[in-house]
C-alpha atoms as a printed R data frame, in Angstrom:
    type eleno elety resid chain resno        x       y       z
1   ATOM     1    CA   MET     A     1 -178.098 177.343 -57.665
2   ATOM     2    CA   SER     A     2 -177.259 179.455 -60.602
3   ATOM     3    CA   ILE     A     3 -174.230 181.707 -60.645
4   ATOM     4    CA   LEU     A     4 -176.186 184.971 -60.598
5   ATOM     5    CA   ARG     A     5 -177.432 184.188 -57.135
6   ATOM     6    CA   ARG     A     6 -176.546 181.209 -54.983
7   ATOM     7    CA   SER     A     7 -178.438 182.119 -51.834
8   ATOM     8    CA   PHE     A     8 -182.133 181.218 -51.740
9   ATOM     9    CA   ARG     A     9 -183.405 184.555 -50.417
10  ATOM    10    CA   PHE     A    10 -182.111 187.643 -50.883
11  ATOM    11    CA   LEU     A    11 -218.705 199.449 -67.878
12  ATOM    12    CA   PRO     A    12 -221.455 197.682 -67.220
13  ATOM    13    CA   ALA     A    13 -221.634 193.925 -67.082
14  ATOM    14    CA   ALA     A    14 -221.910 192.307 -70.489
15  ATOM    15    CA   ILE     A    15 -223.768 189.013 -70.925
16  ATOM    16    CA   PHE     A    16 -222.305 186.105 -72.889
17  ATOM    17    CA   CYS     A    17 -224.397 183.941 -75.163
18  ATOM    18    CA   LEU     A    18 -225.779 180.718 -73.671
19  ATOM    19    CA   THR     A    19 -223.010 178.619 -75.201
20  ATOM    20    CA   MET     A    20 -220.475 180.124 -72.788
21  ATOM    21    CA   PRO     A    21 -219.332 177.776 -70.006
22  ATOM    22    CA   PRO     A    22 -220.367 178.733 -66.472
23  ATOM    23    CA   ALA     A    23 -217.799 180.548 -64.351
24  ATOM    24    CA   ALA     A    24 -216.150 178.655 -61.542
25  ATOM    25    CA   GLU     A    25 -216.773 179.831 -57.989
26  ATOM    26    CA   ALA     A    26 -213.047 180.182 -57.323
27  ATOM    27    CA   GLY     A    27 -210.112 180.123 -59.691
28  ATOM    28    CA   PRO     A    28 -206.894 178.179 -59.242
29  ATOM    29    CA   ALA     A    29 -203.853 179.104 -57.205
30  ATOM    30    CA   VAL     A    30 -201.172 180.439 -59.552
31  ATOM    31    CA   VAL     A    31 -197.600 179.122 -59.444
32  ATOM    32    CA   GLU     A    32 -195.126 180.808 -61.795
33  ATOM    33    CA   LEU     A    33 -191.724 179.182 -62.291
34  ATOM    34    CA   PHE     A    34 -188.888 181.297 -63.653
35  ATOM    35    CA   THR     A    35 -186.446 178.827 -65.134
36  ATOM    36    CA   SER     A    36 -183.809 178.375 -67.816
37  ATOM    37    CA   GLN     A    37 -182.724 175.427 -69.892
38  ATOM    38    CA   GLY     A    38 -179.189 176.716 -69.374
39  ATOM    39    CA   CYS     A    39 -179.344 176.476 -65.550
40  ATOM    40    CA   SER     A    40 -178.167 173.218 -63.981
41  ATOM    41    CA   SER     A    41 -180.145 173.917 -60.777
42  ATOM    42    CA   CYS     A    42 -183.488 174.191 -62.582
43  ATOM    43    CA   PRO     A    43 -184.488 170.593 -63.535
44  ATOM    44    CA   PRO     A    44 -185.729 169.646 -60.014
45  ATOM    45    CA   ALA     A    45 -187.993 172.705 -59.951
46  ATOM    46    CA   ASP     A    46 -189.111 171.974 -63.529
47  ATOM    47    CA   ALA     A    47 -190.101 168.470 -62.383
48  ATOM    48    CA   ASN     A    48 -192.023 169.839 -59.402
49  ATOM    49    CA   LEU     A    49 -193.927 172.263 -61.611
50  ATOM    50    CA   GLY     A    50 -194.881 169.283 -63.782
51  ATOM    51    CA   LYS     A    51 -196.388 167.609 -60.726
52  ATOM    52    CA   LEU     A    52 -198.241 170.764 -59.720
53  ATOM    53    CA   ALA     A    53 -199.629 171.049 -63.262
54  ATOM    54    CA   ARG     A    54 -201.577 167.825 -62.699
55  ATOM    55    CA   ARG     A    55 -203.624 169.464 -59.956
56  ATOM    56    CA   THR     A    56 -206.956 170.940 -61.006
57  ATOM    57    CA   ASP     A    57 -206.715 173.632 -58.318
58  ATOM    58    CA   VAL     A    58 -203.345 174.964 -59.508
59  ATOM    59    CA   LEU     A    59 -202.420 176.961 -62.604
60  ATOM    60    CA   ALA     A    60 -198.749 176.107 -63.179
61  ATOM    61    CA   LEU     A    61 -196.837 178.320 -65.622
62  ATOM    62    CA   SER     A    62 -193.207 178.041 -66.734
63  ATOM    63    CA   PHE     A    63 -191.486 181.261 -67.825
64  ATOM    64    CA   GLY     A    64 -188.169 180.836 -69.648
65  ATOM    65    CA   VAL     A    65 -185.708 183.629 -68.825
66  ATOM    66    CA   THR     A    66 -182.903 184.793 -71.095
67  ATOM    67    CA   TYR     A    67 -179.951 185.750 -68.879
68  ATOM    68    CA   TRP     A    68 -178.367 182.274 -69.000
69  ATOM    69    CA   ASP     A    69 -178.244 182.184 -72.813
70  ATOM    70    CA   TYR     A    70 -174.677 183.510 -72.769
71  ATOM    71    CA   LEU     A    71 -173.460 180.137 -71.455
72  ATOM    72    CA   GLY     A    72 -173.927 178.654 -74.915
73  ATOM    73    CA   TRP     A    73 -177.544 177.485 -75.037
74  ATOM    74    CA   GLN     A    74 -180.445 179.754 -75.984
75  ATOM    75    CA   ASP     A    75 -183.557 178.809 -74.038
76  ATOM    76    CA   THR     A    76 -186.141 177.690 -76.588
77  ATOM    77    CA   PHE     A    77 -188.974 179.288 -74.584
78  ATOM    78    CA   GLY     A    78 -187.105 182.292 -73.220
79  ATOM    79    CA   LYS     A    79 -188.293 185.833 -73.984
80  ATOM    80    CA   PRO     A    80 -187.116 189.238 -72.727
81  ATOM    81    CA   GLU     A    81 -190.606 190.048 -71.443
82  ATOM    82    CA   PHE     A    82 -190.523 186.974 -69.212
83  ATOM    83    CA   THR     A    83 -187.168 188.083 -67.797
84  ATOM    84    CA   GLU     A    84 -188.639 191.546 -67.183
85  ATOM    85    CA   ARG     A    85 -191.608 189.983 -65.378
86  ATOM    86    CA   GLN     A    86 -189.175 188.262 -63.033
87  ATOM    87    CA   HIS     A    87 -187.313 191.527 -62.425
88  ATOM    88    CA   GLY     A    88 -190.689 193.079 -61.589
89  ATOM    89    CA   TYR     A    89 -191.248 190.419 -58.953
90  ATOM    90    CA   ALA     A    90 -187.778 191.065 -57.518
91  ATOM    91    CA   ARG     A    91 -188.739 194.714 -57.012
92  ATOM    92    CA   ALA     A    92 -192.199 193.889 -55.640
93  ATOM    93    CA   LEU     A    93 -191.008 191.161 -53.249
94  ATOM    94    CA   GLY     A    94 -187.943 193.065 -52.044
95  ATOM    95    CA   ASN     A    95 -185.341 190.708 -53.506
96  ATOM    96    CA   ASN     A    96 -181.901 192.081 -54.261
97  ATOM    97    CA   SER     A    97 -181.643 190.269 -57.599
98  ATOM    98    CA   VAL     A    98 -183.233 187.616 -59.766
99  ATOM    99    CA   TYR     A    99 -182.365 183.935 -59.542
100 ATOM   100    CA   THR     A   100 -183.268 180.581 -61.035
101 ATOM   101    CA   PRO     A   101 -185.164 178.523 -60.269
102 ATOM   102    CA   GLN     A   102 -187.755 180.749 -58.637
103 ATOM   103    CA   MET     A   103 -191.400 179.882 -57.968
104 ATOM   104    CA   VAL     A   104 -193.814 182.711 -57.212
105 ATOM   105    CA   VAL     A   105 -197.110 181.731 -55.571
106 ATOM   106    CA   ASN     A   106 -200.084 183.980 -56.296
107 ATOM   107    CA   GLY     A   107 -197.719 186.899 -56.841
108 ATOM   108    CA   ARG     A   108 -197.236 187.088 -53.056
109 ATOM   109    CA   THR     A   109 -194.282 184.923 -52.022
110 ATOM   110    CA   ASP     A   110 -191.343 183.236 -53.723
111 ATOM   111    CA   LEU     A   111 -189.552 179.944 -53.195
112 ATOM   112    CA   VAL     A   112 -186.695 178.126 -54.897
113 ATOM   113    CA   GLY     A   113 -189.061 175.296 -55.818
114 ATOM   114    CA   HIS     A   114 -186.787 172.324 -55.090
115 ATOM   115    CA   ASP     A   115 -188.959 171.142 -52.181
116 ATOM   116    CA   LEU     A   116 -192.407 170.182 -53.478
117 ATOM   117    CA   GLY     A   117 -193.816 169.856 -49.963
118 ATOM   118    CA   GLU     A   118 -192.759 173.408 -49.148
119 ATOM   119    CA   VAL     A   119 -194.452 174.737 -52.281
120 ATOM   120    CA   GLU     A   120 -197.647 172.772 -51.623
121 ATOM   121    CA   ALA     A   121 -197.730 174.059 -48.041
122 ATOM   122    CA   GLU     A   122 -197.486 177.627 -49.331
123 ATOM   123    CA   ILE     A   123 -200.318 176.995 -51.796
124 ATOM   124    CA   ALA     A   124 -202.463 175.568 -49.004
125 ATOM   125    CA   ALA     A   125 -201.688 178.497 -46.712
126 ATOM   126    CA   GLN     A   126 -202.647 181.081 -49.327
127 ATOM   127    CA   GLY     A   127 -205.561 179.328 -51.006
128 ATOM   128    CA   ALA     A   128 -206.880 180.402 -54.385
129 ATOM   129    CA   PRO     A   129 -207.246 184.078 -55.335
130 ATOM   130    CA   ASP     A   130 -210.955 184.691 -55.900
131 ATOM   131    CA   ALA     A   131 -211.594 188.430 -56.026
132 ATOM   132    CA   ALA     A   132 -213.872 187.945 -59.053
133 ATOM   133    CA   ALA     A   133 -215.284 185.218 -61.271
134 ATOM   134    CA   ILE     A   134 -213.672 184.916 -64.716
135 ATOM   135    CA   THR     A   135 -215.320 183.217 -67.693
136 ATOM   136    CA   LEU     A   136 -213.263 182.436 -70.793
137 ATOM   137    CA   GLY     A   137 -215.133 182.125 -74.083
138 ATOM   138    CA   PRO     A   138 -213.882 181.335 -77.593
139 ATOM   139    CA   ASP     A   139 -212.886 184.944 -78.295
140 ATOM   140    CA   LYS     A   140 -213.933 186.912 -75.204
141 ATOM   141    CA   VAL     A   141 -213.433 186.991 -71.468
142 ATOM   142    CA   ALA     A   142 -215.979 188.133 -68.897
143 ATOM   143    CA   ILE     A   143 -214.817 189.344 -65.494
144 ATOM   144    CA   GLY     A   144 -217.414 189.621 -62.773
145 ATOM   145    CA   ALA     A   145 -217.777 192.392 -60.245
146 ATOM   146    CA   ALA     A   146 -215.451 192.255 -57.273
147 ATOM   147    CA   ARG     A   147 -216.742 189.962 -54.538
148 ATOM   148    CA   GLU     A   148 -215.676 192.635 -52.023
149 ATOM   149    CA   PRO     A   149 -213.993 196.061 -52.319
150 ATOM   150    CA   VAL     A   150 -210.502 195.770 -53.792
151 ATOM   151    CA   SER     A   151 -207.607 197.990 -52.760
152 ATOM   152    CA   THR     A   152 -206.620 198.513 -56.399
153 ATOM   153    CA   ALA     A   153 -209.962 200.059 -57.387
154 ATOM   154    CA   GLU     A   154 -208.574 203.565 -57.786
155 ATOM   155    CA   ILE     A   155 -205.555 202.714 -59.950
156 ATOM   156    CA   GLY     A   156 -206.873 199.457 -61.333
157 ATOM   157    CA   ALA     A   157 -205.482 195.940 -61.463
158 ATOM   158    CA   GLU     A   158 -203.804 194.672 -64.615
159 ATOM   159    CA   ILE     A   159 -205.466 192.032 -66.797
160 ATOM   160    CA   TRP     A   160 -203.003 189.602 -68.387
161 ATOM   161    CA   LEU     A   161 -203.590 187.027 -71.099
162 ATOM   162    CA   VAL     A   162 -201.196 184.086 -70.990
163 ATOM   163    CA   ARG     A   163 -200.881 181.516 -73.759
164 ATOM   164    CA   TYR     A   164 -198.976 178.361 -72.850
165 ATOM   165    CA   GLU     A   165 -198.217 174.848 -74.035
166 ATOM   166    CA   PRO     A   166 -200.926 172.393 -72.932
167 ATOM   167    CA   GLY     A   167 -198.555 169.780 -71.515
168 ATOM   168    CA   PRO     A   168 -194.932 168.705 -71.047
169 ATOM   169    CA   ILE     A   169 -192.369 169.057 -73.839
170 ATOM   170    CA   GLU     A   170 -189.046 167.240 -74.017
171 ATOM   171    CA   ILE     A   171 -186.123 169.532 -74.906
172 ATOM   172    CA   PRO     A   172 -182.718 168.037 -75.794
173 ATOM   173    CA   VAL     A   173 -180.047 170.521 -74.686
174 ATOM   174    CA   ALA     A   174 -176.815 170.481 -76.669
175 ATOM   175    CA   ARG     A   175 -174.693 173.049 -74.803
176 ATOM   176    CA   GLY     A   176 -174.385 175.009 -71.576
177 ATOM   177    CA   GLU     A   177 -174.711 173.733 -68.011
178 ATOM   178    CA   ASN     A   178 -177.291 171.123 -69.078
179 ATOM   179    CA   GLY     A   179 -175.487 170.073 -72.265
180 ATOM   180    CA   GLY     A   180 -176.232 166.452 -73.170
181 ATOM   181    CA   ARG     A   181 -179.397 166.292 -71.056
182 ATOM   182    CA   GLU     A   182 -183.041 166.114 -72.111
183 ATOM   183    CA   LEU     A   183 -185.210 168.428 -70.043
184 ATOM   184    CA   THR     A   184 -188.957 168.223 -69.476
185 ATOM   185    CA   ILE     A   185 -190.665 171.621 -69.492
186 ATOM   186    CA   THR     A   186 -194.349 171.715 -68.527
187 ATOM   187    CA   HIS     A   187 -196.817 174.490 -69.400
188 ATOM   188    CA   ALA     A   188 -194.166 176.611 -71.102
189 ATOM   189    CA   VAL     A   189 -195.500 180.136 -71.578
190 ATOM   190    CA   ARG     A   190 -195.388 181.341 -75.175
191 ATOM   191    CA   GLU     A   191 -197.149 184.700 -74.948
192 ATOM   192    CA   LEU     A   192 -197.846 187.247 -72.218
193 ATOM   193    CA   THR     A   193 -200.163 190.109 -73.210
194 ATOM   194    CA   ARG     A   194 -201.470 192.950 -71.076
195 ATOM   195    CA   LEU     A   195 -205.131 193.424 -71.980
196 ATOM   196    CA   GLY     A   196 -206.106 196.382 -69.832
197 ATOM   197    CA   ILE     A   197 -207.260 197.457 -66.386
198 ATOM   198    CA   TRP     A   198 -209.907 196.073 -64.015
199 ATOM   199    CA   GLN     A   199 -211.286 198.414 -61.362
200 ATOM   200    CA   GLY     A   200 -213.725 196.094 -59.680
201 ATOM   201    CA   ALA     A   201 -216.760 196.435 -61.985
202 ATOM   202    CA   ALA     A   202 -218.060 193.631 -64.194
203 ATOM   203    CA   MET     A   203 -216.662 193.862 -67.701
204 ATOM   204    CA   GLU     A   204 -216.139 191.991 -70.950
205 ATOM   205    CA   MET     A   205 -213.145 192.079 -73.300
206 ATOM   206    CA   THR     A   206 -212.426 190.675 -76.749
207 ATOM   207    CA   LEU     A   207 -209.323 188.516 -76.850
208 ATOM   208    CA   PRO     A   208 -206.668 188.907 -79.558
209 ATOM   209    CA   ALA     A   209 -206.353 186.010 -81.970
210 ATOM   210    CA   GLY     A   210 -203.722 183.421 -81.181
211 ATOM   211    CA   ASP     A   211 -202.522 179.883 -81.769
212 ATOM   212    CA   PRO     A   212 -205.509 177.583 -81.066
213 ATOM   213    CA   ALA     A   213 -203.141 174.777 -80.043
214 ATOM   214    CA   LEU     A   214 -202.107 176.734 -76.955
215 ATOM   215    CA   LYS     A   215 -204.043 176.911 -73.703
216 ATOM   216    CA   ARG     A   216 -205.105 180.302 -72.359
217 ATOM   217    CA   ALA     A   217 -205.139 181.821 -68.906
218 ATOM   218    CA   ILE     A   218 -206.334 185.145 -67.542
219 ATOM   219    CA   LEU     A   219 -204.611 186.732 -64.557
220 ATOM   220    CA   ILE     A   220 -205.944 189.759 -62.699
221 ATOM   221    CA   GLN     A   221 -202.984 191.191 -60.844
222 ATOM   222    CA   GLY     A   222 -202.177 194.221 -58.741
223 ATOM   223    CA   ALA     A   223 -200.123 196.796 -60.612
224 ATOM   224    CA   ALA     A   224 -196.322 196.481 -60.753
225 ATOM   225    CA   ASN     A   225 -196.277 192.721 -60.143
226 ATOM   226    CA   GLY     A   226 -198.620 192.869 -57.191
227 ATOM   227    CA   ALA     A   227 -200.670 190.036 -55.768
228 ATOM   228    CA   ILE     A   228 -202.791 187.979 -58.149
229 ATOM   229    CA   LEU     A   229 -206.429 188.688 -57.341
230 ATOM   230    CA   ALA     A   230 -208.120 186.169 -59.639
231 ATOM   231    CA   ALA     A   231 -207.223 183.672 -62.336
232 ATOM   232    CA   ALA     A   232 -208.809 181.261 -64.792
233 ATOM   233    CA   THR     A   233 -207.659 178.900 -67.517
234 ATOM   234    CA   ASP     A   234 -209.184 176.807 -70.298
């Protein structure tokens, strides 16, 4: 466990052209790993996220945080906005502080992520968030009407665009707690962009341009790091 924390707890519908792929009935479960290449406790959780990424019913995302950079190695995927997202989860989930590694399942619960069976049991218990169908096109996203009334309808749920690496990447680490090791990071998030608000009605949005080599995901999430209501990926 890292030195910051060593205990484990503390409009109307728009219609796409016919070339758009059909929307899935239910999106994947979302597992977010907050990790650092400078944290010696993180590689087991990194490996477990890699295994989860092979499942078609799971969207596995690795967010590099920045607060371990002072140990001598700057995380190659770390960004301040990813660290802030983790702090948002700490507030939402009632944690006293942030820690690595941390897996958050569907924005609802968090685990250290060292025990793959424990994570898979949590995924099975929660199922996949499916408040609305999401269809990703080449430059647009369509979000269907809510399948049932949503509690966020008055204030709106946040729509997030995530761009991430399509597979595992090997990172040789020269310094810090993992100095001399080569780490495998899977589905490393490169960009996190807030697109707007969803209030339960069907809608369509144009996506900002980005690196075509990266995969894309859409998350519909309760405000202030609330529960994830729906998700989709390429």
